[in-house]
PDB file of C-alpha atoms in Angstrom:
ATOM      1  CA  MET A  18      56.070  83.202 -35.883  1.00 80.00           C
ATOM      2  CA  TYR A  19      56.439  79.568 -34.264  1.00 90.00           C
ATOM      3  CA  ARG A  20      54.595  77.613 -37.181  1.00 94.00           C
ATOM      4  CA  GLU A  21      57.740  76.630 -38.957  1.00 94.00           C
ATOM      5  CA  PHE A  22      59.698  75.654 -35.852  1.00 95.00           C
ATOM      6  CA  TYR A  23      56.718  73.234 -34.767  1.00 96.00           C
ATOM      7  CA  GLY A  24      55.951  72.028 -38.184  1.00 96.00           C
ATOM      8  CA  LEU A  25      52.563  73.598 -38.440  1.00 96.00           C
ATOM      9  CA  ASN A  26      50.987  75.082 -41.573  1.00 95.00           C
ATOM     10  CA  GLU A  27      48.358  76.991 -39.815  1.00 94.00           C
ATOM     11  CA  LYS A  28      47.981  78.246 -36.009  1.00 94.00           C
ATOM     12  CA  PRO A  29      45.855  75.593 -34.633  1.00 96.00           C
ATOM     13  CA  PHE A  30      44.881  77.297 -31.244  1.00 96.00           C
ATOM     14  CA  ASN A  31      43.164  80.644 -32.348  1.00 91.00           C
ATOM     15  CA  ILE A  32      40.582  81.761 -29.847  1.00 85.00           C
ATOM     16  CA  LEU A  33      38.025  82.942 -32.396  1.00 83.00           C
ATOM     17  CA  PRO A  34      35.786  80.136 -33.605  1.00 81.00           C
ATOM     18  CA  ASP A  35      36.904  78.342 -36.845  1.00 84.00           C
ATOM     19  CA  PRO A  36      34.534  75.638 -38.397  1.00 80.00           C
ATOM     20  CA  ASP A  37      37.609  73.928 -39.816  1.00 85.00           C
ATOM     21  CA  PHE A  38      39.008  73.483 -36.295  1.00 91.00           C
ATOM     22  CA  PHE A  39      35.783  72.716 -34.383  1.00 91.00           C
ATOM     23  CA  TYR A  40      36.409  69.499 -32.252  1.00 92.00           C
ATOM     24  CA  LEU A  41      33.119  67.453 -31.582  1.00 89.00           C
ATOM     25  CA  SER A  42      33.256  66.243 -28.079  1.00 91.00           C
ATOM     26  CA  GLN A  43      30.840  64.082 -26.511  1.00 89.00           C
ATOM     27  CA  TRP A  44      29.022  67.233 -25.073  1.00 89.00           C
ATOM     28  CA  HIS A  45      29.321  69.104 -28.518  1.00 93.00           C
ATOM     29  CA  GLN A  46      27.838  66.082 -30.302  1.00 93.00           C
ATOM     30  CA  GLN A  47      24.997  65.643 -27.808  1.00 92.00           C
ATOM     31  CA  ALA A  48      24.109  69.356 -27.912  1.00 93.00           C
ATOM     32  CA  ILE A  49      23.952  69.329 -31.666  1.00 93.00           C
ATOM     33  CA  THR A  50      22.168  66.191 -32.050  1.00 93.00           C
ATOM     34  CA  HIS A  51      19.508  67.700 -29.443  1.00 93.00           C
ATOM     35  CA  ILE A  52      19.237  71.103 -31.529  1.00 93.00           C
ATOM     36  CA  GLU A  53      18.784  69.252 -34.814  1.00 92.00           C
ATOM     37  CA  TYR A  54      16.108  67.072 -33.437  1.00 92.00           C
ATOM     38  CA  GLY A  55      14.434  70.334 -32.100  1.00 92.00           C
ATOM     39  CA  LEU A  56      14.814  72.061 -35.701  1.00 91.00           C
ATOM     40  CA  MET A  57      13.503  68.892 -37.431  1.00 90.00           C
ATOM     41  CA  ASN A  58      10.656  68.612 -35.100  1.00 91.00           C
ATOM     42  CA  GLY A  59       9.791  72.279 -35.736  1.00 90.00           C
ATOM     43  CA  ASP A  60       9.982  73.262 -31.990  1.00 93.00           C
ATOM     44  CA  SER A  61       9.489  76.990 -31.429  1.00 93.00           C
ATOM     45  CA  LEU A  62      11.965  77.280 -28.425  1.00 96.00           C
ATOM     46  CA  ILE A  63      15.343  75.473 -27.966  1.00 96.00           C
ATOM     47  CA  LEU A  64      17.828  76.240 -25.188  1.00 97.00           C
ATOM     48  CA  LEU A  65      21.773  75.890 -25.210  1.00 96.00           C
ATOM     49  CA  THR A  66      23.719  76.609 -22.104  1.00 96.00           C
ATOM     50  CA  GLY A  67      27.244  76.270 -20.987  1.00 93.00           C
ATOM     51  CA  ASP A  68      30.222  78.130 -19.213  1.00 91.00           C
ATOM     52  CA  ALA A  69      32.177  80.671 -20.912  1.00 89.00           C
ATOM     53  CA  GLY A  70      34.406  79.411 -23.511  1.00 90.00           C
ATOM     54  CA  THR A  71      32.731  75.949 -23.742  1.00 92.00           C
ATOM     55  CA  GLY A  72      32.191  76.154 -27.444  1.00 92.00           C
ATOM     56  CA  LYS A  73      28.458  77.729 -27.831  1.00 93.00           C
ATOM     57  CA  THR A  74      29.586  80.082 -30.475  1.00 90.00           C
ATOM     58  CA  SER A  75      31.527  77.388 -32.519  1.00 90.00           C
ATOM     59  CA  ILE A  76      27.960  75.364 -32.287  1.00 92.00           C
ATOM     60  CA  ILE A  77      26.420  78.225 -33.914  1.00 90.00           C
ATOM     61  CA  TYR A  78      28.755  78.818 -36.724  1.00 88.00           C
ATOM     62  CA  LYS A  79      28.540  74.890 -37.487  1.00 88.00           C
ATOM     63  CA  LEU A  80      24.583  75.220 -37.597  1.00 87.00           C
ATOM     64  CA  ILE A  81      25.022  78.147 -40.062  1.00 85.00           C
ATOM     65  CA  VAL A  82      27.279  75.966 -42.292  1.00 85.00           C
ATOM     66  CA  ASP A  83      25.333  72.866 -42.090  1.00 86.00           C
ATOM     67  CA  ARG A  84      21.866  74.328 -42.324  1.00 83.00           C
ATOM     68  CA  CYS A  85      22.058  77.304 -44.515  1.00 78.00           C
ATOM     69  CA  GLU A  86      20.810  75.544 -47.577  1.00 83.00           C
ATOM     70  CA  ASP A  87      17.380  74.738 -46.359  1.00 87.00           C
ATOM     71  CA  THR A  88      17.128  77.323 -43.356  1.00 90.00           C
ATOM     72  CA  ILE A  89      16.867  81.037 -43.411  1.00 92.00           C
ATOM     73  CA  VAL A  90      19.295  81.523 -40.410  1.00 92.00           C
ATOM     74  CA  GLY A  91      19.332  84.783 -38.232  1.00 93.00           C
ATOM     75  CA  VAL A  92      21.746  85.279 -35.550  1.00 93.00           C
ATOM     76  CA  ILE A  93      21.620  88.269 -33.039  1.00 93.00           C
ATOM     77  CA  PHE A  94      24.888  88.518 -31.008  1.00 88.00           C
ATOM     78  CA  ASN A  95      24.106  91.643 -28.984  1.00 83.00           C
ATOM     79  CA  THR A  96      20.986  90.667 -26.967  1.00 84.00           C
ATOM     80  CA  ALA A  97      21.573  93.546 -24.384  1.00 83.00           C
ATOM     81  CA  VAL A  98      18.879  95.803 -25.881  1.00 83.00           C
ATOM     82  CA  ALA A  99      15.490  97.281 -24.847  1.00 81.00           C
ATOM     83  CA  GLY A 100      12.430  94.758 -25.407  1.00 81.00           C
ATOM     84  CA  ASP A 101      10.661  97.120 -27.368  1.00 84.00           C
ATOM     85  CA  SER A 102      13.729  96.737 -29.902  1.00 89.00           C
ATOM     86  CA  ILE A 103      14.140  93.156 -30.102  1.00 93.00           C
ATOM     87  CA  VAL A 104      11.405  92.426 -32.800  1.00 94.00           C
ATOM     88  CA  GLU A 105      12.798  95.143 -35.067  1.00 94.00           C
ATOM     89  CA  MET A 106      16.153  93.579 -34.625  1.00 94.00           C
ATOM     90  CA  VAL A 107      14.887  89.986 -35.533  1.00 94.00           C
ATOM     91  CA  LEU A 108      12.997  91.315 -38.645  1.00 94.00           C
ATOM     92  CA  THR A 109      16.244  92.969 -39.754  1.00 93.00           C
ATOM     93  CA  GLU A 110      18.374  90.035 -39.180  1.00 94.00           C
ATOM     94  CA  LEU A 111      15.962  87.855 -41.183  1.00 93.00           C
ATOM     95  CA  GLU A 112      16.083  90.569 -44.118  1.00 91.00           C
ATOM     96  CA  GLY A 113      12.480  91.284 -43.491  1.00 92.00           C
ATOM     97  CA  ASP A 114      10.647  94.499 -44.433  1.00 93.00           C
ATOM     98  CA  VAL A 115      10.834  96.929 -41.478  1.00 93.00           C
ATOM     99  CA  PRO A 116       7.815  99.287 -41.409  1.00 92.00           C
ATOM    100  CA  ASP A 117       8.095 102.894 -41.479  1.00 91.00           C
ATOM    101  CA  ASN A 118       8.133 104.496 -37.959  1.00 90.00           C
ATOM    102  CA  PRO A 119       8.514 100.950 -36.485  1.00 89.00           C
ATOM    103  CA  THR A 120       6.821 100.138 -33.196  1.00 91.00           C
ATOM    104  CA  PRO A 121       6.922  96.732 -31.294  1.00 90.00           C
ATOM    105  CA  ALA A 122       3.401  95.926 -32.611  1.00 93.00           C
ATOM    106  CA  SER A 123       3.897  96.916 -36.391  1.00 95.00           C
ATOM    107  CA  CYS A 124       7.090  94.991 -36.365  1.00 95.00           C
ATOM    108  CA  MET A 125       5.580  91.896 -34.908  1.00 95.00           C
ATOM    109  CA  ALA A 126       2.720  92.069 -37.555  1.00 96.00           C
ATOM    110  CA  ALA A 127       5.624  92.545 -40.315  1.00 96.00           C
ATOM    111  CA  LEU A 128       7.458  89.622 -38.795  1.00 96.00           C
ATOM    112  CA  GLN A 129       4.455  87.456 -38.969  1.00 96.00           C
ATOM    113  CA  ASP A 130       3.689  88.185 -42.645  1.00 96.00           C
ATOM    114  CA  TYR A 131       7.342  87.703 -43.484  1.00 96.00           C
ATOM    115  CA  LEU A 132       7.194  84.053 -41.619  1.00 96.00           C
ATOM    116  CA  LEU A 133       3.985  83.347 -43.257  1.00 95.00           C
ATOM    117  CA  GLU A 134       5.263  84.292 -46.922  1.00 94.00           C
ATOM    118  CA  VAL A 135       8.436  81.877 -46.110  1.00 93.00           C
ATOM    119  CA  PHE A 136       5.828  79.215 -44.811  1.00 93.00           C
ATOM    120  CA  SER A 137       3.752  79.354 -47.950  1.00 92.00           C
ATOM    121  CA  LYS A 138       6.716  78.744 -50.245  1.00 89.00           C
ATOM    122  CA  ASP A 139       7.339  75.366 -48.271  1.00 79.00           C
ATOM    123  CA  GLU A 140      11.286  75.940 -49.100  1.00 78.00           C
ATOM    124  CA  LYS A 141      12.942  76.784 -46.180  1.00 88.00           C
ATOM    125  CA  LYS A 142      12.515  76.637 -42.356  1.00 90.00           C
ATOM    126  CA  VAL A 143      13.620  79.600 -40.391  1.00 94.00           C
ATOM    127  CA  LEU A 144      16.015  79.697 -37.389  1.00 94.00           C
ATOM    128  CA  LEU A 145      16.459  82.660 -35.141  1.00 95.00           C
ATOM    129  CA  VAL A 146      19.778  82.256 -32.792  1.00 95.00           C
ATOM    130  CA  LEU A 147      19.870  84.595 -29.725  1.00 96.00           C
ATOM    131  CA  ASP A 148      23.539  84.463 -28.365  1.00 94.00           C
ATOM    132  CA  GLU A 149      24.245  85.522 -24.962  1.00 93.00           C
ATOM    133  CA  ALA A 150      20.806  85.046 -24.110  1.00 94.00           C
ATOM    134  CA  GLN A 151      21.367  85.657 -20.419  1.00 94.00           C
ATOM    135  CA  ASN A 152      21.627  89.509 -21.123  1.00 93.00           C
ATOM    136  CA  LEU A 153      17.745  89.550 -22.602  1.00 93.00           C
ATOM    137  CA  SER A 154      15.885  91.871 -20.294  1.00 92.00           C
ATOM    138  CA  ASP A 155      12.531  90.757 -18.972  1.00 93.00           C
ATOM    139  CA  ASP A 156      10.705  92.601 -21.518  1.00 93.00           C
ATOM    140  CA  ALA A 157      12.809  91.072 -24.275  1.00 93.00           C
ATOM    141  CA  LEU A 158      12.148  87.782 -23.116  1.00 94.00           C
ATOM    142  CA  GLU A 159       8.657  88.266 -23.261  1.00 93.00           C
ATOM    143  CA  GLN A 160       8.889  89.454 -26.870  1.00 94.00           C
ATOM    144  CA  VAL A 161      10.750  86.445 -27.768  1.00 94.00           C
ATOM    145  CA  ARG A 162       7.980  84.448 -26.161  1.00 94.00           C
ATOM    146  CA  MET A 163       5.397  86.179 -28.342  1.00 95.00           C
ATOM    147  CA  ILE A 164       7.554  85.548 -31.348  1.00 95.00           C
ATOM    148  CA  SER A 165       7.697  81.947 -30.569  1.00 95.00           C
ATOM    149  CA  ASN A 166       4.008  81.978 -30.523  1.00 94.00           C
ATOM    150  CA  LEU A 167       3.645  82.675 -34.213  1.00 95.00           C
ATOM    151  CA  GLN A 168       1.881  79.677 -35.802  1.00 93.00           C
ATOM    152  CA  VAL A 169      -0.181  78.703 -38.690  1.00 92.00           C
ATOM    153  CA  GLY A 170      -2.553  75.842 -37.805  1.00 88.00           C
ATOM    154  CA  LYS A 171      -0.328  73.516 -35.614  1.00 87.00           C
ATOM    155  CA  GLU A 172       2.857  74.518 -37.105  1.00 91.00           C
ATOM    156  CA  ASN A 173       5.359  76.984 -35.560  1.00 94.00           C
ATOM    157  CA  LEU A 174       6.594  79.541 -38.011  1.00 95.00           C
ATOM    158  CA  ILE A 175       9.911  80.073 -36.374  1.00 95.00           C
ATOM    159  CA  SER A 176      12.392  77.956 -34.347  1.00 95.00           C
ATOM    160  CA  ILE A 177      14.347  80.180 -31.694  1.00 96.00           C
ATOM    161  CA  LEU A 178      17.863  78.943 -30.278  1.00 96.00           C
ATOM    162  CA  MET A 179      18.576  80.701 -27.025  1.00 97.00           C
ATOM    163  CA  VAL A 180      22.288  80.327 -26.267  1.00 96.00           C
ATOM    164  CA  GLY A 181      23.374  81.567 -22.877  1.00 95.00           C
ATOM    165  CA  GLN A 182      25.726  80.943 -20.004  1.00 93.00           C
ATOM    166  CA  SER A 183      24.994  78.368 -17.356  1.00 91.00           C
ATOM    167  CA  GLY A 184      23.401  80.847 -14.886  1.00 92.00           C
ATOM    168  CA  PHE A 185      20.445  81.425 -17.590  1.00 94.00           C
ATOM    169  CA  ARG A 186      18.980  78.294 -16.513  1.00 93.00           C
ATOM    170  CA  SER A 187      18.591  79.239 -13.025  1.00 91.00           C
ATOM    171  CA  ARG A 188      16.995  82.627 -13.986  1.00 93.00           C
ATOM    172  CA  LEU A 189      14.482  80.671 -16.132  1.00 93.00           C
ATOM    173  CA  ARG A 190      13.704  78.633 -13.040  1.00 90.00           C
ATOM    174  CA  ARG A 191      11.763  81.667 -11.598  1.00 90.00           C
ATOM    175  CA  ALA A 192       8.057  81.784 -11.498  1.00 84.00           C
ATOM    176  CA  ARG A 193       7.754  84.942 -13.875  1.00 89.00           C
ATOM    177  CA  TYR A 194       9.384  82.942 -16.741  1.00 91.00           C
ATOM    178  CA  SER A 195       7.045  79.771 -16.435  1.00 92.00           C
ATOM    179  CA  GLN A 196       5.343  80.579 -19.846  1.00 92.00           C
ATOM    180  CA  ILE A 197       8.604  80.702 -21.552  1.00 92.00           C
ATOM    181  CA  VAL A 198      10.056  77.666 -19.903  1.00 92.00           C
ATOM    182  CA  GLN A 199       6.858  75.498 -20.861  1.00 92.00           C
ATOM    183  CA  ARG A 200       7.613  76.207 -24.458  1.00 92.00           C
ATOM    184  CA  ILE A 201      11.153  74.830 -24.338  1.00 93.00           C
ATOM    185  CA  VAL A 202      10.825  71.139 -25.470  1.00 88.00           C
ATOM    186  CA  VAL A 203      14.584  70.466 -26.308  1.00 92.00           C
ATOM    187  CA  SER A 204      17.760  71.870 -23.994  1.00 94.00           C
ATOM    188  CA  ALA A 205      21.157  71.086 -24.053  1.00 94.00           C
ATOM    189  CA  HIS A 206      24.174  71.852 -21.828  1.00 94.00           C
ATOM    190  CA  LEU A 207      27.889  72.067 -22.502  1.00 93.00           C
ATOM    191  CA  GLY A 208      30.114  70.465 -19.951  1.00 90.00           C
ATOM    192  CA  ARG A 209      34.014  70.634 -19.530  1.00 92.00           C
ATOM    193  CA  LEU A 210      35.993  68.375 -21.123  1.00 94.00           C
ATOM    194  CA  ARG A 211      37.680  65.404 -19.361  1.00 94.00           C
ATOM    195  CA  GLU A 212      41.335  64.574 -19.389  1.00 96.00           C
ATOM    196  CA  GLN A 213      41.304  62.326 -22.467  1.00 96.00           C
ATOM    197  CA  GLU A 214      38.749  64.396 -24.154  1.00 96.00           C
ATOM    198  CA  VAL A 215      41.524  67.406 -23.695  1.00 97.00           C
ATOM    199  CA  ASN A 216      44.139  65.370 -25.135  1.00 97.00           C
ATOM    200  CA  ASP A 217      41.913  64.327 -28.063  1.00 97.00           C
ATOM    201  CA  TYR A 218      40.893  68.026 -28.584  1.00 97.00           C
ATOM    202  CA  VAL A 219      44.857  69.259 -28.604  1.00 98.00           C
ATOM    203  CA  CYS A 220      45.908  66.324 -30.809  1.00 98.00           C
ATOM    204  CA  TYR A 221      42.740  67.245 -33.500  1.00 97.00           C
ATOM    205  CA  ARG A 222      43.648  70.890 -33.656  1.00 97.00           C
ATOM    206  CA  LEU A 223      47.252  70.098 -34.235  1.00 97.00           C
ATOM    207  CA  ARG A 224      46.350  67.669 -37.035  1.00 97.00           C
ATOM    208  CA  GLN A 225      44.067  70.281 -38.497  1.00 96.00           C
ATOM    209  CA  GLY A 226      47.151  72.514 -38.406  1.00 96.00           C
ATOM    210  CA  GLY A 227      49.453  70.152 -40.139  1.00 96.00           C
ATOM    211  CA  VAL A 228      51.354  68.057 -37.385  1.00 96.00           C
ATOM    212  CA  ASP A 229      49.942  64.241 -37.188  1.00 95.00           C
ATOM    213  CA  ASP A 230      52.199  63.358 -34.308  1.00 97.00           C
ATOM    214  CA  ALA A 231      51.187  65.401 -31.360  1.00 97.00           C
ATOM    215  CA  SER A 232      54.478  64.103 -29.390  1.00 97.00           C
ATOM    216  CA  THR A 233      56.663  66.145 -31.420  1.00 97.00           C
ATOM    217  CA  VAL A 234      54.944  69.327 -30.071  1.00 97.00           C
ATOM    218  CA  PHE A 235      53.886  68.253 -26.412  1.00 98.00           C
ATOM    219  CA  THR A 236      55.208  65.929 -24.168  1.00 98.00           C
ATOM    220  CA  ASP A 237      52.896  63.607 -22.046  1.00 97.00           C
ATOM    221  CA  GLY A 238      53.730  65.787 -18.964  1.00 98.00           C
ATOM    222  CA  ALA A 239      52.678  69.115 -20.954  1.00 98.00           C
ATOM    223  CA  PHE A 240      49.376  67.441 -21.830  1.00 98.00           C
ATOM    224  CA  LYS A 241      48.838  66.731 -18.080  1.00 97.00           C
ATOM    225  CA  LYS A 242      49.693  70.345 -17.403  1.00 97.00           C
ATOM    226  CA  ILE A 243      47.378  71.615 -20.159  1.00 97.00           C
ATOM    227  CA  PHE A 244      44.477  69.827 -18.699  1.00 97.00           C
ATOM    228  CA  GLU A 245      45.183  71.194 -15.144  1.00 95.00           C
ATOM    229  CA  TYR A 246      45.347  74.647 -16.109  1.00 95.00           C
ATOM    230  CA  SER A 247      42.631  74.744 -18.662  1.00 94.00           C
ATOM    231  CA  TYR A 248      40.078  73.005 -16.410  1.00 93.00           C
ATOM    232  CA  GLY A 249      38.564  71.250 -19.438  1.00 94.00           C
ATOM    233  CA  VAL A 250      37.265  74.445 -20.803  1.00 93.00           C
ATOM    234  CA  PRO A 251      38.249  74.836 -24.817  1.00 94.00           C
ATOM    235  CA  ARG A 252      38.799  78.453 -24.840  1.00 92.00           C
ATOM    236  CA  ASN A 253      41.342  78.102 -22.098  1.00 94.00           C
ATOM    237  CA  ILE A 254      42.757  74.996 -23.670  1.00 96.00           C
ATOM    238  CA  ASN A 255      43.510  77.369 -26.665  1.00 96.00           C
ATOM    239  CA  VAL A 256      45.042  80.101 -24.579  1.00 95.00           C
ATOM    240  CA  VAL A 257      47.317  77.589 -22.839  1.00 96.00           C
ATOM    241  CA  CYS A 258      48.475  75.984 -25.824  1.00 97.00           C
ATOM    242  CA  GLU A 259      49.079  79.199 -27.917  1.00 96.00           C
ATOM    243  CA  GLY A 260      50.753  80.899 -25.066  1.00 96.00           C
ATOM    244  CA  SER A 261      52.927  77.697 -24.549  1.00 96.00           C
ATOM    245  CA  LEU A 262      54.001  77.448 -28.275  1.00 97.00           C
ATOM    246  CA  ILE A 263      55.177  81.180 -28.108  1.00 95.00           C
ATOM    247  CA  PHE A 264      57.133  80.480 -24.992  1.00 95.00           C
ATOM    248  CA  GLY A 265      58.562  77.219 -26.208  1.00 96.00           C
ATOM    249  CA  PHE A 266      59.658  78.959 -29.588  1.00 95.00           C
ATOM    250  CA  ALA A 267      61.200  81.662 -27.471  1.00 94.00           C
ATOM    251  CA  ASP A 268      63.399  79.357 -25.638  1.00 93.00           C
ATOM    252  CA  ASP A 269      64.134  77.127 -28.509  1.00 95.00           C
ATOM    253  CA  ILE A 270      62.662  74.125 -26.936  1.00 96.00           C
ATOM    254  CA  LYS A 271      60.801  71.447 -28.993  1.00 95.00           C
ATOM    255  CA  PRO A 272      58.854  69.411 -27.796  1.00 97.00           C
ATOM    256  CA  ILE A 273      57.073  71.766 -25.135  1.00 97.00           C
ATOM    257  CA  THR A 274      57.500  70.239 -21.771  1.00 97.00           C
ATOM    258  CA  ALA A 275      55.352  70.337 -18.519  1.00 97.00           C
ATOM    259  CA  GLU A 276      57.509  73.121 -17.162  1.00 97.00           C
ATOM    260  CA  ILE A 277      56.885  75.444 -20.080  1.00 97.00           C
ATOM    261  CA  VAL A 278      53.101  74.980 -19.930  1.00 97.00           C
ATOM    262  CA  GLU A 279      53.242  75.664 -16.015  1.00 96.00           C
ATOM    263  CA  ASN A 280      55.255  78.752 -16.379  1.00 95.00           C
ATOM    264  CA  PHE A 281      52.961  80.246 -19.073  1.00 95.00           C
ATOM    265  CA  ALA A 282      49.903  79.199 -17.082  1.00 94.00           C
ATOM    266  CA  LYS A 283      51.209  80.885 -13.791  1.00 93.00           C
ATOM    267  CA  GLU A 284      52.136  83.835 -15.570  1.00 92.00           C
ATOM    268  CA  ARG A 285      48.774  84.350 -16.884  1.00 90.00           C
ATOM    269  CA  ILE A 286      46.975  83.514 -13.618  1.00 88.00           C
ATOM    270  CA  GLU A 287      49.219  86.111 -11.695  1.00 86.00           C
ATOM    271  CA  ASP A 288      48.247  88.628 -14.418  1.00 83.00           C
ATOM    272  CA  GLY A 289      44.678  87.843 -13.858  1.00 80.00           C
ATOM    273  CA  LEU A 290      44.464  86.848 -17.496  1.00 80.00           C
ATOM    274  CA  LEU A 291      43.689  82.996 -16.957  1.00 82.00           C
ATOM    275  CA  ILE A 292      41.111  82.286 -14.149  1.00 69.00           C
ATOM    276  CA  MET A 293      40.980  79.181 -12.092  1.00 61.00           C
ATOM    277  CA  PRO A 294      37.759  77.949 -10.703  1.00 55.00           C
ATOM    278  CA  GLY A 295      37.298  78.737  -7.181  1.00 44.00           C
ATOM    279  CA  THR A 296      39.834  81.618  -7.139  1.00 45.00           C
ATOM    280  CA  VAL A 297      38.393  84.956  -6.109  1.00 39.00           C
ATOM    281  CA  ASP A 298      40.874  88.118  -5.798  1.00 38.00           C
ATOM    282  CA  THR A 299      40.291  90.580  -3.237  1.00 36.00           C
ATOM    283  CA  TYR A 300      40.960  94.665  -3.558  1.00 36.00           C
ATOM    284  CA  ASP A 301      41.059  97.307  -1.065  1.00 39.00           C
ATOM    285  CA  SER A 302      37.646  98.875  -0.307  1.00 38.00           C
ATOM    286  CA  ASP A 303      38.938 102.044  -1.725  1.00 40.00           C
ATOM    287  CA  VAL A 304      39.785 101.015  -5.067  1.00 37.00           C
ATOM    288  CA  THR A 305      36.948  98.582  -5.534  1.00 38.00           C
ATOM    289  CA  ALA A 306      34.403 100.948  -6.918  1.00 42.00           C
ATOM    290  CA  GLU A 307      36.879 102.109  -9.398  1.00 44.00           C
ATOM    291  CA  TYR A 308      38.256  98.678 -10.283  1.00 40.00           C
ATOM    292  CA  ILE A 309      34.491  97.370 -10.937  1.00 39.00           C
ATOM    293  CA  GLU A 310      33.940 100.670 -13.331  1.00 46.00           C
ATOM    294  CA  ASP A 311      36.992  99.868 -14.966  1.00 48.00           C
ATOM    295  CA  ILE A 312      36.146  96.289 -15.848  1.00 45.00           C
ATOM    296  CA  GLN A 313      32.645  97.200 -16.733  1.00 46.00           C
ATOM    297  CA  ARG A 314      34.068  99.759 -19.501  1.00 51.00           C
ATOM    298  CA  ARG A 315      36.634  96.959 -20.569  1.00 51.00           C
ATOM    299  CA  VAL A 316      33.748  94.589 -20.747  1.00 50.00           C
ATOM    300  CA  ALA A 317      31.293  96.810 -22.798  1.00 52.00           C
ATOM    301  CA  SER A 318      34.188  97.668 -25.160  1.00 55.00           C
ATOM    302  CA  LEU A 319      34.941  93.929 -25.641  1.00 55.00           C
ATOM    303  CA  GLU A 320      31.579  92.745 -26.223  1.00 54.00           C
ATOM    304  CA  LYS A 321      31.006  95.466 -28.779  1.00 56.00           C
ATOM    305  CA  SER A 322      34.238  94.390 -30.751  1.00 57.00           C
ATOM    306  CA  MET A 323      33.460  90.717 -30.368  1.00 58.00           C
ATOM    307  CA  ASP A 324      29.761  91.629 -31.841  1.00 60.00           C
ATOM    308  CA  ILE A 325      31.246  93.157 -34.952  1.00 60.00           C
ATOM    309  CA  VAL A 326      33.940  90.136 -35.350  1.00 61.00           C
ATOM    310  CA  LYS A 327      31.039  87.606 -34.900  1.00 62.00           C
ATOM    311  CA  ARG A 328      28.645  89.365 -37.281  1.00 61.00           C
ATOM    312  CA  THR A 329      31.684  89.427 -39.889  1.00 65.00           C
ATOM    313  CA  LEU A 330      32.458  85.822 -39.588  1.00 66.00           C
ATOM    314  CA  VAL A 331      28.509  84.898 -40.076  1.00 67.00           C
ATOM    315  CA  ARG A 332      28.301  86.977 -43.234  1.00 65.00           C
ATOM    316  CA  ILE A 333      31.798  85.294 -44.346  1.00 68.00           C
ATOM    317  CA  ILE A 334      30.285  81.744 -43.731  1.00 65.00           C
ATOM    318  CA  LYS A 335      27.101  82.433 -45.447  1.00 62.00           C
ATOM    319  CA  THR A 336      28.779  83.940 -48.442  1.00 67.00           C
ATOM    320  CA  VAL A 337      31.301  81.180 -48.712  1.00 65.00           C
ATOM    321  CA  LYS A 338      28.435  78.587 -48.364  1.00 59.00           C
ATOM    322  CA  ARG A 339      26.286  80.140 -51.003  1.00 63.00           C
ATOM    323  CA  LEU A 340      29.365  80.414 -53.485  1.00 65.00           C
ATOM    324  CA  THR A 341      30.215  76.722 -53.003  1.00 66.00           C
ATOM    325  CA  SER A 342      26.495  75.729 -53.704  1.00 64.00           C
ATOM    326  CA  ILE A 343      26.456  77.663 -56.931  1.00 62.00           C
ATOM    327  CA  LYS A 344      29.624  75.846 -58.000  1.00 58.00           C
TER     328      LYS A 344
END
């Protein structure tokens, strides 16, 4: 809609992760370096955390693109499952043979056999990614710990990357998780982008979209407002920039000014669709239960939809990479 008006070939601020638009900030580069080291070292458990929208899923997709030629990569996005189901899910995701009438014990044995077969061929490593790891139940976490114990001699048969929100670290500090924490040798955390990094992020994505001179799209004042209302969170940056482009196009304004960014951001905040840190909405006690129940239904539906989208993207990335390598 606004692409031609602003000289863009593609929409640069889609919320869904796109490897072609992935911006390597200092935080992301550091996280990838840590993860790559853990994989190279054959560590059994690796931890990646960060606030919602900081780019954890983008790192997962980059790993799939970069590692799929020499690594069997399995990704589980829906981790809110019973502990007795997680091993079967892992076996299915890695395309191993699931036993008839599967049980946790039989699936664990089948997974070990599968990993031993891969190890014996000495061709590829195995990486399992558990996204939204903060949703893992205690039973599921225990099963993950048992999977991480699968070894032959001194070699780990599988590396597991647990990706979760910041609060997951606090949960793991509890004494009951000491055994799993002891196996985490490498960990990384994604922080929010600083003001210059936000500017660089926006400019990079505009260049990927076809605009070399960012000043033809956003004024200096607009950049400051983008940082102010996004709080350095990449997903928020995308939301603010995308909305501002739509507002600017509707009003036939180019480049986008600070006023346009602020008007869009304030409208989103008033609608409860752009959350600023430190703000807490209050509700009448009579409607609180109904509100929470409605939010839970919406979140459950959104998580289910996002799970389908993410899994589809993983398949597309793997297929494209496979076809490219054949050529």
